[in-house]
Short mmCIF file of C-alpha atoms in Angstrom, two decimals:
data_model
loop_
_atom_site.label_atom_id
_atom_site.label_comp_id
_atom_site.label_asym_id
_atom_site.label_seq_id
_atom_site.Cartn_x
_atom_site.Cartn_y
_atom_site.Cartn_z
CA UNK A 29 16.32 -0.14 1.35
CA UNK A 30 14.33 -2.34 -0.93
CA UNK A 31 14.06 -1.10 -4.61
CA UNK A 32 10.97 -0.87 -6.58
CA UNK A 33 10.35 -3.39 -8.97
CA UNK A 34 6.76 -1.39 -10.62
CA UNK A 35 5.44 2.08 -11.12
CA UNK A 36 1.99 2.71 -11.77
CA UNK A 37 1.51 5.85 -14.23
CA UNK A 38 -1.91 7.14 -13.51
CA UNK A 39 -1.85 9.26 -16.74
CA UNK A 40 -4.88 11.03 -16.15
CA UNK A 41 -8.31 10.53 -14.80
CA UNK A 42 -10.30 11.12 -17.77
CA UNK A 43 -12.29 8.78 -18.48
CA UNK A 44 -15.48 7.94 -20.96
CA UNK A 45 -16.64 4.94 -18.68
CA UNK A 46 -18.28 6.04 -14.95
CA UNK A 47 -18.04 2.91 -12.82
CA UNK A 48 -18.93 3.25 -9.24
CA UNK A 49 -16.77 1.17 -8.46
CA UNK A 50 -13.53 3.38 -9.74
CA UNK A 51 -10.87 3.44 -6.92
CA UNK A 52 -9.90 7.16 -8.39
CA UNK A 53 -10.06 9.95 -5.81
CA UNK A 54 -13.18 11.53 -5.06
CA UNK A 55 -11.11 15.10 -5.71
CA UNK A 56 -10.46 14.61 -9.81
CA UNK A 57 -10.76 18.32 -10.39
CA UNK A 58 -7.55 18.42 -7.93
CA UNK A 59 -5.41 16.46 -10.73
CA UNK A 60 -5.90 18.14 -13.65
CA UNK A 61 -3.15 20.08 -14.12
CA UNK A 62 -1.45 16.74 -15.88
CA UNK A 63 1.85 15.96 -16.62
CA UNK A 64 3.29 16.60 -20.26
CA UNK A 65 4.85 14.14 -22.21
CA UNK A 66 8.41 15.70 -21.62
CA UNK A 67 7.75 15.46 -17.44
CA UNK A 68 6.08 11.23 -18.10
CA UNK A 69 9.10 10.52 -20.25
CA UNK A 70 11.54 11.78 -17.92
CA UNK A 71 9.84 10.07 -14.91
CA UNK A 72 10.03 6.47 -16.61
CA UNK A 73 13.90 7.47 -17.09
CA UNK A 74 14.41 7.82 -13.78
CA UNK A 75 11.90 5.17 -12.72
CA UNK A 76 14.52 2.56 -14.87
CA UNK A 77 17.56 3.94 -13.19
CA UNK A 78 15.89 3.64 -9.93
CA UNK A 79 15.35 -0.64 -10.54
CA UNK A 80 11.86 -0.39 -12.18
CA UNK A 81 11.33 -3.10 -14.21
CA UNK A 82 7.71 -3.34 -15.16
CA UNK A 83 5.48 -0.26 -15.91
CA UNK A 84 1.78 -0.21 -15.33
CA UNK A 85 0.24 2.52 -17.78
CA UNK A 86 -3.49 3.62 -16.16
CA UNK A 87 -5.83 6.08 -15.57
CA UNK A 88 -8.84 6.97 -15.88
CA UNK A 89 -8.51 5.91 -19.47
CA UNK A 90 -4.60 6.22 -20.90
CA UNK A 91 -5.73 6.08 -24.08
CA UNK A 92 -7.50 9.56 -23.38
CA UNK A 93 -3.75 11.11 -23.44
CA UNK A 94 -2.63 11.96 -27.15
CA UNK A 95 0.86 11.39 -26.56
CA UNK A 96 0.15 7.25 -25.51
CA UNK A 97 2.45 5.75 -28.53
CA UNK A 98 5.42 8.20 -27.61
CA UNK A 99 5.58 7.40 -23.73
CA UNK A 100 5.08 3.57 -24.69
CA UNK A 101 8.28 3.73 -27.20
CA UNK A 102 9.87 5.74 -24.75
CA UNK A 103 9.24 3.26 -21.86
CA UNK A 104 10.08 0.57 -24.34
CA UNK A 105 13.39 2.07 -25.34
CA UNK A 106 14.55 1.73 -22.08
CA UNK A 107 14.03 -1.75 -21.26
CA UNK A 108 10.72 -1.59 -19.08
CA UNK A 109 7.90 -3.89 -19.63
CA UNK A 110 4.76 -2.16 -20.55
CA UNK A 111 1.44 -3.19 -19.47
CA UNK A 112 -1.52 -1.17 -20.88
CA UNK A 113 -4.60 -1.09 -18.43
CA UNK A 114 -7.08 -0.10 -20.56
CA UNK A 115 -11.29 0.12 -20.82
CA UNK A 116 -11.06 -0.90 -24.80
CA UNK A 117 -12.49 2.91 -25.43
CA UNK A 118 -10.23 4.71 -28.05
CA UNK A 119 -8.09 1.92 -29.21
CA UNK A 120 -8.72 2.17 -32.76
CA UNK A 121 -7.05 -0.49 -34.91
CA UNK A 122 -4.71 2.03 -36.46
CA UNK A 123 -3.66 3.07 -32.81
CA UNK A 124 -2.98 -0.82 -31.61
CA UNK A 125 -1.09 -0.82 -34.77
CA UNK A 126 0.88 2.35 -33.46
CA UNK A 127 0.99 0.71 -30.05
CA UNK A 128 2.33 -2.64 -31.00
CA UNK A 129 5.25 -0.97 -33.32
CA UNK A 130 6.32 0.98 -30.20
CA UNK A 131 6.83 -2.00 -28.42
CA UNK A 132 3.85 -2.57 -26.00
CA UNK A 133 4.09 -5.58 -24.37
CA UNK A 134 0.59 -6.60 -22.79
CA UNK A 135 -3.10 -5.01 -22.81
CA UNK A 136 -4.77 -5.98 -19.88
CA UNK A 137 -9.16 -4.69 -20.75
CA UNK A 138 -11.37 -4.08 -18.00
CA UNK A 139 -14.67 -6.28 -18.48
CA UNK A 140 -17.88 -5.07 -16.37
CA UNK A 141 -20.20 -7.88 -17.24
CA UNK A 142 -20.87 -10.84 -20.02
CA UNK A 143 -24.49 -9.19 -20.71
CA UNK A 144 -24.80 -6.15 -23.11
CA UNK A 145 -27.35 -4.40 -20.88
CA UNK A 146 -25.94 -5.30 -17.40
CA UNK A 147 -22.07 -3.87 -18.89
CA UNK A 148 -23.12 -0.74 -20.09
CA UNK A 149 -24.99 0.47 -16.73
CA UNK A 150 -22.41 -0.53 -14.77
CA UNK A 151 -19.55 1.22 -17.07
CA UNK A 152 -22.64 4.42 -17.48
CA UNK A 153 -21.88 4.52 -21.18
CA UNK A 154 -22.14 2.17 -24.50
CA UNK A 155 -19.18 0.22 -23.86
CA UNK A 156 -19.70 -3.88 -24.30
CA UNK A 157 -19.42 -3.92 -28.17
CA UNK A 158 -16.48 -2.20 -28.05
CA UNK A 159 -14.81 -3.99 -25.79
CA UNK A 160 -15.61 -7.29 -27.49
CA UNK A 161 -13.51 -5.53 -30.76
CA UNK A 162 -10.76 -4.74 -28.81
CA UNK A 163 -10.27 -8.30 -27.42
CA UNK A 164 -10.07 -9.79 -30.84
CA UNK A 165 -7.82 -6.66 -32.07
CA UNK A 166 -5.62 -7.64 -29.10
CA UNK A 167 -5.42 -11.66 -29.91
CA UNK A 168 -4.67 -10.40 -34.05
CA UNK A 169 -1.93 -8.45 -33.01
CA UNK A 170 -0.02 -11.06 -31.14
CA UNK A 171 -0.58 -9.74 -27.57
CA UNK A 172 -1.44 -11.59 -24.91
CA UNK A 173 -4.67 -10.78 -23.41
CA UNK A 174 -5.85 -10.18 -19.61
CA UNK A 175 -8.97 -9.33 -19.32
CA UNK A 176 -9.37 -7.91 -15.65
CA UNK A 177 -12.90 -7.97 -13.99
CA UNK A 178 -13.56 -6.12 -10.77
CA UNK A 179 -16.19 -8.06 -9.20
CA UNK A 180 -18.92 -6.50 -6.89
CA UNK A 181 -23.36 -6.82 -6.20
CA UNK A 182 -23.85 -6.49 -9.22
CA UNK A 183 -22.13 -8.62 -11.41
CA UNK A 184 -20.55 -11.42 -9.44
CA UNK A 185 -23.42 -14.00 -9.85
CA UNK A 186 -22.65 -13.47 -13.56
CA UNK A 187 -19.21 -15.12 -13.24
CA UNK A 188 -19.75 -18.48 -15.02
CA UNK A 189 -20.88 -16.47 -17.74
CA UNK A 190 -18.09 -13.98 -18.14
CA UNK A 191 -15.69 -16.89 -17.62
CA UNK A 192 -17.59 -18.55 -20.75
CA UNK A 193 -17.47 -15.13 -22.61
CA UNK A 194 -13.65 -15.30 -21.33
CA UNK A 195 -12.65 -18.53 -23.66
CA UNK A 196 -14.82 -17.35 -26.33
CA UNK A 197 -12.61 -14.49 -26.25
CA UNK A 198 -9.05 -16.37 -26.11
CA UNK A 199 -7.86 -14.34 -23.49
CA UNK A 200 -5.22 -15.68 -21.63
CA UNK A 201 -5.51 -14.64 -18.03
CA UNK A 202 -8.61 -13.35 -16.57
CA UNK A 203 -8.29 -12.09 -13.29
CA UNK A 204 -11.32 -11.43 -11.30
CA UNK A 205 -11.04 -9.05 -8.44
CA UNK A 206 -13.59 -7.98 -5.58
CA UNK A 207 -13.92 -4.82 -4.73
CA UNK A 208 -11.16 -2.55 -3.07
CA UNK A 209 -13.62 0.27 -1.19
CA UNK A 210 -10.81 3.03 -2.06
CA UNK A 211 -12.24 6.21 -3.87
CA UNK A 212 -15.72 6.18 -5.55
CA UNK A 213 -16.15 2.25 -4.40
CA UNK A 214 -15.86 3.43 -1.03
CA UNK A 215 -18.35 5.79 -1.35
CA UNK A 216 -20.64 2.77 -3.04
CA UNK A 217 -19.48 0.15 -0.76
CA UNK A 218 -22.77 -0.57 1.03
CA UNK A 219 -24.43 -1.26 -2.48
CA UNK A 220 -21.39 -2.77 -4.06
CA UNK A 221 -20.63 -5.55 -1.15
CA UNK A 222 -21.49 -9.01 -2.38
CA UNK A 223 -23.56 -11.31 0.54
CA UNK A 224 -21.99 -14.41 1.60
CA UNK A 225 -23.89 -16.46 -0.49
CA UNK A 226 -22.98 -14.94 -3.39
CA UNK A 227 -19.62 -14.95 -2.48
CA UNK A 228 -19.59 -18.89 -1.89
CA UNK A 229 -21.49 -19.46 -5.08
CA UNK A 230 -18.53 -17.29 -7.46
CA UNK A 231 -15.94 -19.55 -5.72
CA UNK A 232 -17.29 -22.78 -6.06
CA UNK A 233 -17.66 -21.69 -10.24
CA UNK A 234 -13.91 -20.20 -10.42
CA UNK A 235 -12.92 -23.46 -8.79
CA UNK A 236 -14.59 -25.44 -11.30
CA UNK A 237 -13.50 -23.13 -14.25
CA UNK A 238 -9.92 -23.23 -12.97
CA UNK A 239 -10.36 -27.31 -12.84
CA UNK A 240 -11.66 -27.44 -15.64
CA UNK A 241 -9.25 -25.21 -17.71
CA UNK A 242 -6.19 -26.13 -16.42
CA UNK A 243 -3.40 -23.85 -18.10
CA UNK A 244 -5.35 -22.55 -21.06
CA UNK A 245 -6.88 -19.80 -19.25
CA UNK A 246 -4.97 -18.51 -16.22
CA UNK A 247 -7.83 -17.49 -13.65
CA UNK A 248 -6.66 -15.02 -10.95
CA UNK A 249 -9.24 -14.72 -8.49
CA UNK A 250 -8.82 -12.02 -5.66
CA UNK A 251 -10.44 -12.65 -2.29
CA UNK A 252 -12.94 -9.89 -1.20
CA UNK A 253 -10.75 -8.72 2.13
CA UNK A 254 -13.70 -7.71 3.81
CA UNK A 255 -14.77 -11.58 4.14
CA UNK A 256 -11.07 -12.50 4.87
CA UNK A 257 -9.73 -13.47 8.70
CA UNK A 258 -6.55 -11.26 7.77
CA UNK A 259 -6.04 -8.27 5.99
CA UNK A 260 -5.07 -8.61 2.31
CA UNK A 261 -0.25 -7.18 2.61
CA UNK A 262 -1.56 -4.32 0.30
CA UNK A 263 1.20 -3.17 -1.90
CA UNK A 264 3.37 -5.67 -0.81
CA UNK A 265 4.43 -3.18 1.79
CA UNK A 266 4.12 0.60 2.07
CA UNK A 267 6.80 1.91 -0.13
CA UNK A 268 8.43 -1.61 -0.66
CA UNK A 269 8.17 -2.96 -3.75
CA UNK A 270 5.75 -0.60 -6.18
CA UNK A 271 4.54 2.77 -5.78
CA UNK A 272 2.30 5.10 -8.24
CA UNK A 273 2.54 8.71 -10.05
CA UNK A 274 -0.84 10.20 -10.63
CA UNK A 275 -1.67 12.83 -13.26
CA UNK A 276 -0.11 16.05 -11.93
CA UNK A 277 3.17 14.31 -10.87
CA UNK A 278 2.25 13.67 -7.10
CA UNK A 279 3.78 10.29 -6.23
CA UNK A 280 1.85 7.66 -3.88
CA UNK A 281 3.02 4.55 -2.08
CA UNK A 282 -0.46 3.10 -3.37
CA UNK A 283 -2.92 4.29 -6.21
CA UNK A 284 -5.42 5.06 -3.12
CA UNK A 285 -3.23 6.89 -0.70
CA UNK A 286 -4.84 10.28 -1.50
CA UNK A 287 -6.67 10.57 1.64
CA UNK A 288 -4.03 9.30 3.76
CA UNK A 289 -1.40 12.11 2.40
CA UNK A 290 -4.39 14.32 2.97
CA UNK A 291 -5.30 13.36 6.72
CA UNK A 292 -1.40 13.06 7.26
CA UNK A 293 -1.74 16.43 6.12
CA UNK A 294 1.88 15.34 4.56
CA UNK A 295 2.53 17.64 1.26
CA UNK A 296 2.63 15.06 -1.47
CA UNK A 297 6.03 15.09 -3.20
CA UNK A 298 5.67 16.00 -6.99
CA UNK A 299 8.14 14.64 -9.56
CA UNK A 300 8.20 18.46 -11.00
CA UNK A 301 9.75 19.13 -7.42
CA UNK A 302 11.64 16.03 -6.78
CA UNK A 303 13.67 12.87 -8.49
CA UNK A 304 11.84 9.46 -8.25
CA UNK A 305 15.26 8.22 -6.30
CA UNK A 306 14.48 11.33 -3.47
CA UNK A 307 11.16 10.62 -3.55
CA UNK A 308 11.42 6.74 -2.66
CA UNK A 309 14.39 7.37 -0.30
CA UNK A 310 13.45 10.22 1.39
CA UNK A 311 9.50 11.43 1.07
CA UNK A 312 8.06 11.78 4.31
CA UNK A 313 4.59 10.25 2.87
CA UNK A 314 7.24 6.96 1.71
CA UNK A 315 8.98 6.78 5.24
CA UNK A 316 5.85 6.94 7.10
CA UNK A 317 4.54 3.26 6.90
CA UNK A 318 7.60 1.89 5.43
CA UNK A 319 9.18 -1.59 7.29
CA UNK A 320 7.34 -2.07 11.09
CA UNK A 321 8.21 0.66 13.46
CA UNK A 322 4.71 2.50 12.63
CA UNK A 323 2.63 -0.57 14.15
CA UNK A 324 0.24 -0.09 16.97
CA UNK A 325 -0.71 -3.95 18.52
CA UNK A 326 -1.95 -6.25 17.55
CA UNK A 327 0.46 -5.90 14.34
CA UNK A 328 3.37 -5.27 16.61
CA UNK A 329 3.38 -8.46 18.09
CA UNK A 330 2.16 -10.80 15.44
CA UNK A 331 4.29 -13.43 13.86
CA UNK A 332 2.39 -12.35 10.22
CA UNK A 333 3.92 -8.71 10.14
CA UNK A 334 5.54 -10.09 7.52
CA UNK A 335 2.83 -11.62 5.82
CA UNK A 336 0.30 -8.75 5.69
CA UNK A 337 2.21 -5.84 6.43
CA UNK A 338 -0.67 -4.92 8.95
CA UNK A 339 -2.89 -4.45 5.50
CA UNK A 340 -4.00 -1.70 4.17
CA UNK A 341 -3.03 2.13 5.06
CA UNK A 342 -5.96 3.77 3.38
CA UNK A 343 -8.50 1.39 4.70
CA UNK A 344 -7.69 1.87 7.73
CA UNK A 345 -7.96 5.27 7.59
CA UNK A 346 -11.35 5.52 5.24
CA UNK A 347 -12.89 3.57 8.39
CA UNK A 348 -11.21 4.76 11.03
CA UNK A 349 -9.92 8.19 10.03
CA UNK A 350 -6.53 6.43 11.68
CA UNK A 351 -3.87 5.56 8.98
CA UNK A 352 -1.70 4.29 11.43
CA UNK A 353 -4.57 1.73 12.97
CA UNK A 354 -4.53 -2.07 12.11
CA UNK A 355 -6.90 -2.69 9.14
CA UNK A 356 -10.15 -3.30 10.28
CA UNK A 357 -10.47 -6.15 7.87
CA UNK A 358 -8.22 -8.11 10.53
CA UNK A 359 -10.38 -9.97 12.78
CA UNK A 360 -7.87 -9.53 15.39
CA UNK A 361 -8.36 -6.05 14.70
CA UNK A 362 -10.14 -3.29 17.77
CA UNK A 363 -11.96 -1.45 14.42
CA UNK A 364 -12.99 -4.91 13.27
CA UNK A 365 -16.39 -4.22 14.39
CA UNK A 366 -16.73 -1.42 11.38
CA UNK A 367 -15.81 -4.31 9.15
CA UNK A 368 -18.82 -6.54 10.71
CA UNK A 369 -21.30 -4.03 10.89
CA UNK A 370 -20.58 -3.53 6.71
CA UNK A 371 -20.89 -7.93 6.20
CA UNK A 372 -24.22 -7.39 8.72
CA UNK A 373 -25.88 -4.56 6.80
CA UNK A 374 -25.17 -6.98 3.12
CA UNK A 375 -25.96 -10.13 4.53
CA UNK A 376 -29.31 -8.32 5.88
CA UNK A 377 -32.27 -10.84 4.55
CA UNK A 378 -33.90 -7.10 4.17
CA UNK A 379 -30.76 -5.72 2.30
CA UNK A 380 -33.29 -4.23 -0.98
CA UNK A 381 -32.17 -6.00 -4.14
CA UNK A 382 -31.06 -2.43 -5.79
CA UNK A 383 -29.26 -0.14 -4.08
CA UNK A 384 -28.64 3.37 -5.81
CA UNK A 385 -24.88 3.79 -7.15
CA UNK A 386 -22.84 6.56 -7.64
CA UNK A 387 -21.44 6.58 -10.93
CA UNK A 388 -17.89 8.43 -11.51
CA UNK A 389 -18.10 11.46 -12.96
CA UNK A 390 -16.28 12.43 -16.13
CA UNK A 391 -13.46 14.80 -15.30
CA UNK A 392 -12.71 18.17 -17.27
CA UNK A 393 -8.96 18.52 -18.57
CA UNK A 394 -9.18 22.03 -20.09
CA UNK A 395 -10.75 24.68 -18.11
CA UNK A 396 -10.81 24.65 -14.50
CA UNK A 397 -14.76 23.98 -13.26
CA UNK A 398 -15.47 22.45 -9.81
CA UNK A 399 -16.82 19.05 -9.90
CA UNK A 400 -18.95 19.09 -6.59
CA UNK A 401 -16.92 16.69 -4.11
CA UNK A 402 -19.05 14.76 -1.64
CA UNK A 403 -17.45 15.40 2.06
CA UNK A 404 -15.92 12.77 3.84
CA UNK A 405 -13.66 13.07 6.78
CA UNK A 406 -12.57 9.56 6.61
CA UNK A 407 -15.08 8.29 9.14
CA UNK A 408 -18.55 8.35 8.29
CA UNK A 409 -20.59 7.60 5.87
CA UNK A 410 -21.82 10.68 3.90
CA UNK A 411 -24.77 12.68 3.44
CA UNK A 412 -25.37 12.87 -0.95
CA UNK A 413 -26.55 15.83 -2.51
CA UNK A 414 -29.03 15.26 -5.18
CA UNK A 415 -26.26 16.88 -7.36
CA UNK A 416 -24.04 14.18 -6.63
CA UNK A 417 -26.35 11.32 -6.32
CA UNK A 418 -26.92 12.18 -10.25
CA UNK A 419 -23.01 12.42 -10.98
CA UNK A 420 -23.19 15.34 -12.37
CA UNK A 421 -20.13 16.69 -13.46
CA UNK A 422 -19.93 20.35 -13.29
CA UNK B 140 10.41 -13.22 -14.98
CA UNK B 141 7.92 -10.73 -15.88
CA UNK B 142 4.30 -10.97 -16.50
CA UNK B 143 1.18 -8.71 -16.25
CA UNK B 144 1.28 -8.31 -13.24
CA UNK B 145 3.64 -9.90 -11.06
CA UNK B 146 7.54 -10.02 -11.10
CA UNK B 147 9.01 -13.08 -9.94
CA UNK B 148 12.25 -13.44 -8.39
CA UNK B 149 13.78 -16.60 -9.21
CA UNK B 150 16.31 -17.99 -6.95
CA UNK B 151 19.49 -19.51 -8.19
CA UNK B 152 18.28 -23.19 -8.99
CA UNK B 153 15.26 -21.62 -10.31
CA UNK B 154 17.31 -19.25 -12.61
CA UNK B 155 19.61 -22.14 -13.85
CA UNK B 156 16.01 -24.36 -14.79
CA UNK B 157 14.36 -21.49 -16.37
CA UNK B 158 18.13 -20.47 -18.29
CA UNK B 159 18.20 -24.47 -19.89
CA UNK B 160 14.21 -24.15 -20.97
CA UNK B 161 15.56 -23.13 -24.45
CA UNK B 162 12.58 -24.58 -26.45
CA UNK B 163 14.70 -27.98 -27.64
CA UNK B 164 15.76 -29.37 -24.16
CA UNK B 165 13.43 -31.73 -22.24
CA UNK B 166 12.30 -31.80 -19.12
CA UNK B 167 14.83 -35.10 -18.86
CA UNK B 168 17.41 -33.87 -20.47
CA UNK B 169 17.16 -30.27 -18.21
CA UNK B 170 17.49 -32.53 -14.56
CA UNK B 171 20.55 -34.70 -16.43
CA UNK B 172 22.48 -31.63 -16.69
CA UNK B 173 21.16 -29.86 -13.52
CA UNK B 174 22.44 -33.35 -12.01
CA UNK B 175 25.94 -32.04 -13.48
CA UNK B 176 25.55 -28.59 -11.63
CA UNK B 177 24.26 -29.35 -8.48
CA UNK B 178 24.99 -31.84 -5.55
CA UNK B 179 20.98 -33.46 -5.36
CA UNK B 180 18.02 -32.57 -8.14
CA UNK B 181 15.17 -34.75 -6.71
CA UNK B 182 12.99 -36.43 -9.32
CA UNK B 183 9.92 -34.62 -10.50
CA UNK B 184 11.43 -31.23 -9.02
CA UNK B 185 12.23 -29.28 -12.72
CA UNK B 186 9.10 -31.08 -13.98
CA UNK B 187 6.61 -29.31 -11.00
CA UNK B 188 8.89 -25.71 -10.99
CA UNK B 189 8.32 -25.48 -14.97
CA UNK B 190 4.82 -26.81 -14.69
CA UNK B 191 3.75 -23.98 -12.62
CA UNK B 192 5.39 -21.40 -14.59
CA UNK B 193 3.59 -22.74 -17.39
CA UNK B 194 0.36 -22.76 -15.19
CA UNK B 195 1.23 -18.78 -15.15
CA UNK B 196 1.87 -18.67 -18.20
CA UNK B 197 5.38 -17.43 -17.91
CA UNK B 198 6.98 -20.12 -19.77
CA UNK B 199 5.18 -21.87 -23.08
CA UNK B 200 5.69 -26.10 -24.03
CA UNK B 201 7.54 -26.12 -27.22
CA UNK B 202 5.66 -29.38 -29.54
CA UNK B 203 8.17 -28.97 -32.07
#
């Protein structure tokens, strides 16, 4: 059996920024009960003794967890690489300090938009001078910087500009990312979709921008599936080379596979319950997608099995309420029409300019309140309550 | 080779390339002693490989 190589720590999904576009689960009151520092540092430990190599620390916002210095020297101590994935918010210079003496290796800060105005509506909170602080307290500290933008309606015919706020920033990587329609961005996917055009006019700039910039800034650039012939080989494979721990221990194949444990109706395994090495090995919610065997045609019999892995599990499931189905993204797929009747509906000359959002709602760690879930049974599109539609949070 | 976020798995020639970059080799001097190692190293073949690391920023040109 392959080993992992990465493990994404979801640390917890607090978080002071509410982007609609947030691939957390709709269900964040279901993940508060978080793991302590003692349970995190012991799941690294085994994470290294399984083959992990490179740890991912995320959220919500990590930086929201107290203990973030003492799980970074502790994941440093033992050899991993550690990659902070961070909104900027609550990394005070005497904290980077902290950070950097424990041994963090990169800080990778999530960038909404180049424009003051635009940045903080789409984070839903004061954000954009912040983040421009962090950057240089990043670059002064001897880090390198990634700067990660996910890309979306909204902000996507801003690219030239963020790649010019980019240099002006020294990062050095910028990786720009359409929208993955997993957890709150699935719920905003008909606003969030980019049109064709738009989508032809970002590439022809990033082509330019890489061209132009040759290895100064590394530009990563991450194909909108939707408007791809073949589905994106999400994960690299189910359970093959990376899997993820959210906040109350339960451990994923992917950061989105929520839903598909939950209309598996497979228990999720918990590292309070179980070792990482049982969990990869043996978890029924691993084994089910892992290698080929699972694949319905057209994926059976397709000489790219290997190439895409038959895409991705929990797309496949938030449109067809099917895990098991071939991504709809594929045009070979039988769902494909869902995917077409989404490109239809943004490319519609009629399509209204502004489309309501749903911003991500803050999540409570302390006391147990409900945050009012919309319902979704994987298939259709929801009705909103006006609660929601506000993103109100308790 | 580790970076953000990718790992890359370097095969053997690739590991004995990236174990010679020791910030005072050339390129040149690199293929002469690959030449040493291994039956054929085609011309321009280090050169592209530690280009496109350096592309990824994985590996860093030492002026000095």
């Amino acid at each position: 059996m392959d080993k992992p190589y990465g493990l994404l720590a979801e640390l917890t999904y607090a978080c002071p920024l509410h982007c609609s576009y947030c691939s957390n689960p709709l269900q964040l009151d279901d993940y508060r009960d978080e793991l302590t520092t003692d349970e995190w540092q012991r799941v690294f430990t085994e994470a290294a003794e399984l083959g992990v190599l490179q740890l991912h620390l995320s959220g919500g916002e990590p930086l929201q967890r107290h203990d973030i210095v003492d799980l970074v020297q502790h994941a440093n101590q033992l050899g991993l690489y550690t990659n902070l994935i961070t909104s900027g918010l609550g990394l005070s210079t005497r904290r980077a300090e902290q950070l950097r003496a424990a041994g963090l290796d990169h800080v990778q800060l999530s960038i909404q938009a180049d424009d003051q105005e635009l940045s903080d509506l789409i984070a839903g909170t004061p954000s954009f001078e912040r983040k421009q602080v962090v950057g240089k307290l990043v670059k002064q500290l001897g880090w390198p910087l990634t700067l990660n933008v996910v890309l979306h309606q909204q902000n996507i015919d801003r690219i030239s500009g963020i790649l010019e706020m980019a240099e002006t920033m020294e990062a050095d990587r910028i990786e720009l990312a359409n929208t993955q329609y997993a957890g709150w961005a699935g719920l905003n996917q008909a606003a969030l979709l980019p049109s064709r055009e738009q989508l032809e006019r970002a590439e022809a700039v990033v082509q330019a921008a890489q061209e132009r910039l040759g290895d100064r800034m590394d530009i990563i650039y991450v194909l909108p599936d939707y408007y791809s012939k073949y589905p994106k080989p999400c994960m690299d494979g189910w359970a093959r080379r990376q899997f993820t721990v959210v906040p109350n221990g339960e451990a994923l194949p992917c950061p989105a596979a929520h839903e598909v444990a939950r209309g598996l109706k497979i228990p999720p395994a918990s590292v309070r319950e179980h070792s990482l090495e049982w969990i990869w090995e043996e978890a029924p919610l691993f084994q089910q997608f892992r290698g080929d065997a699972w694949m319905p045609d057209p994926c059976r019999s397709c000489d790219r099995k290997e190439i895409d892995y038959g895409g991705c599990r929990c797309q496949a499931f938030a449109l067809t309420g099917d895990a098991a189905r071939t991504d709809p993204v594929c045009h070979l797929a039988p769902d494909h029409g869902l995917v077409e009747a989404a490109l239809a509906a943004a490319n519609d000359p009629a399509r209204p300019t502004t489309q309501p959002l749903i911003p991500r709602p803050q999540v409570g760690r302390t006391k147990r309140s409900t945050t009012p879930v919309p319902a979704t049974n994987g298939k259709t599109h929801v009705t909103l309550s006006s609660t929601v539609l506000k993103g109100k949070s308790s | 080779m580790l970076s953000p976020e990718t790992v890359l798995v370097l095969n053997a020639t690739g590991a004995a390339i990236v174990q010679l970059c020791d910030s005072n080799r050339t390129i040149a001097e690199i293929s002469a002693e690959l030449r040493g190692q291994f039956d054929q190293v085609a011309d321009g073949d280090v050169q592209s490989f530690v280009a496109a690391l350096v592309t990824k920023h994985s590996m860093e040109v030492s002026h000095g």
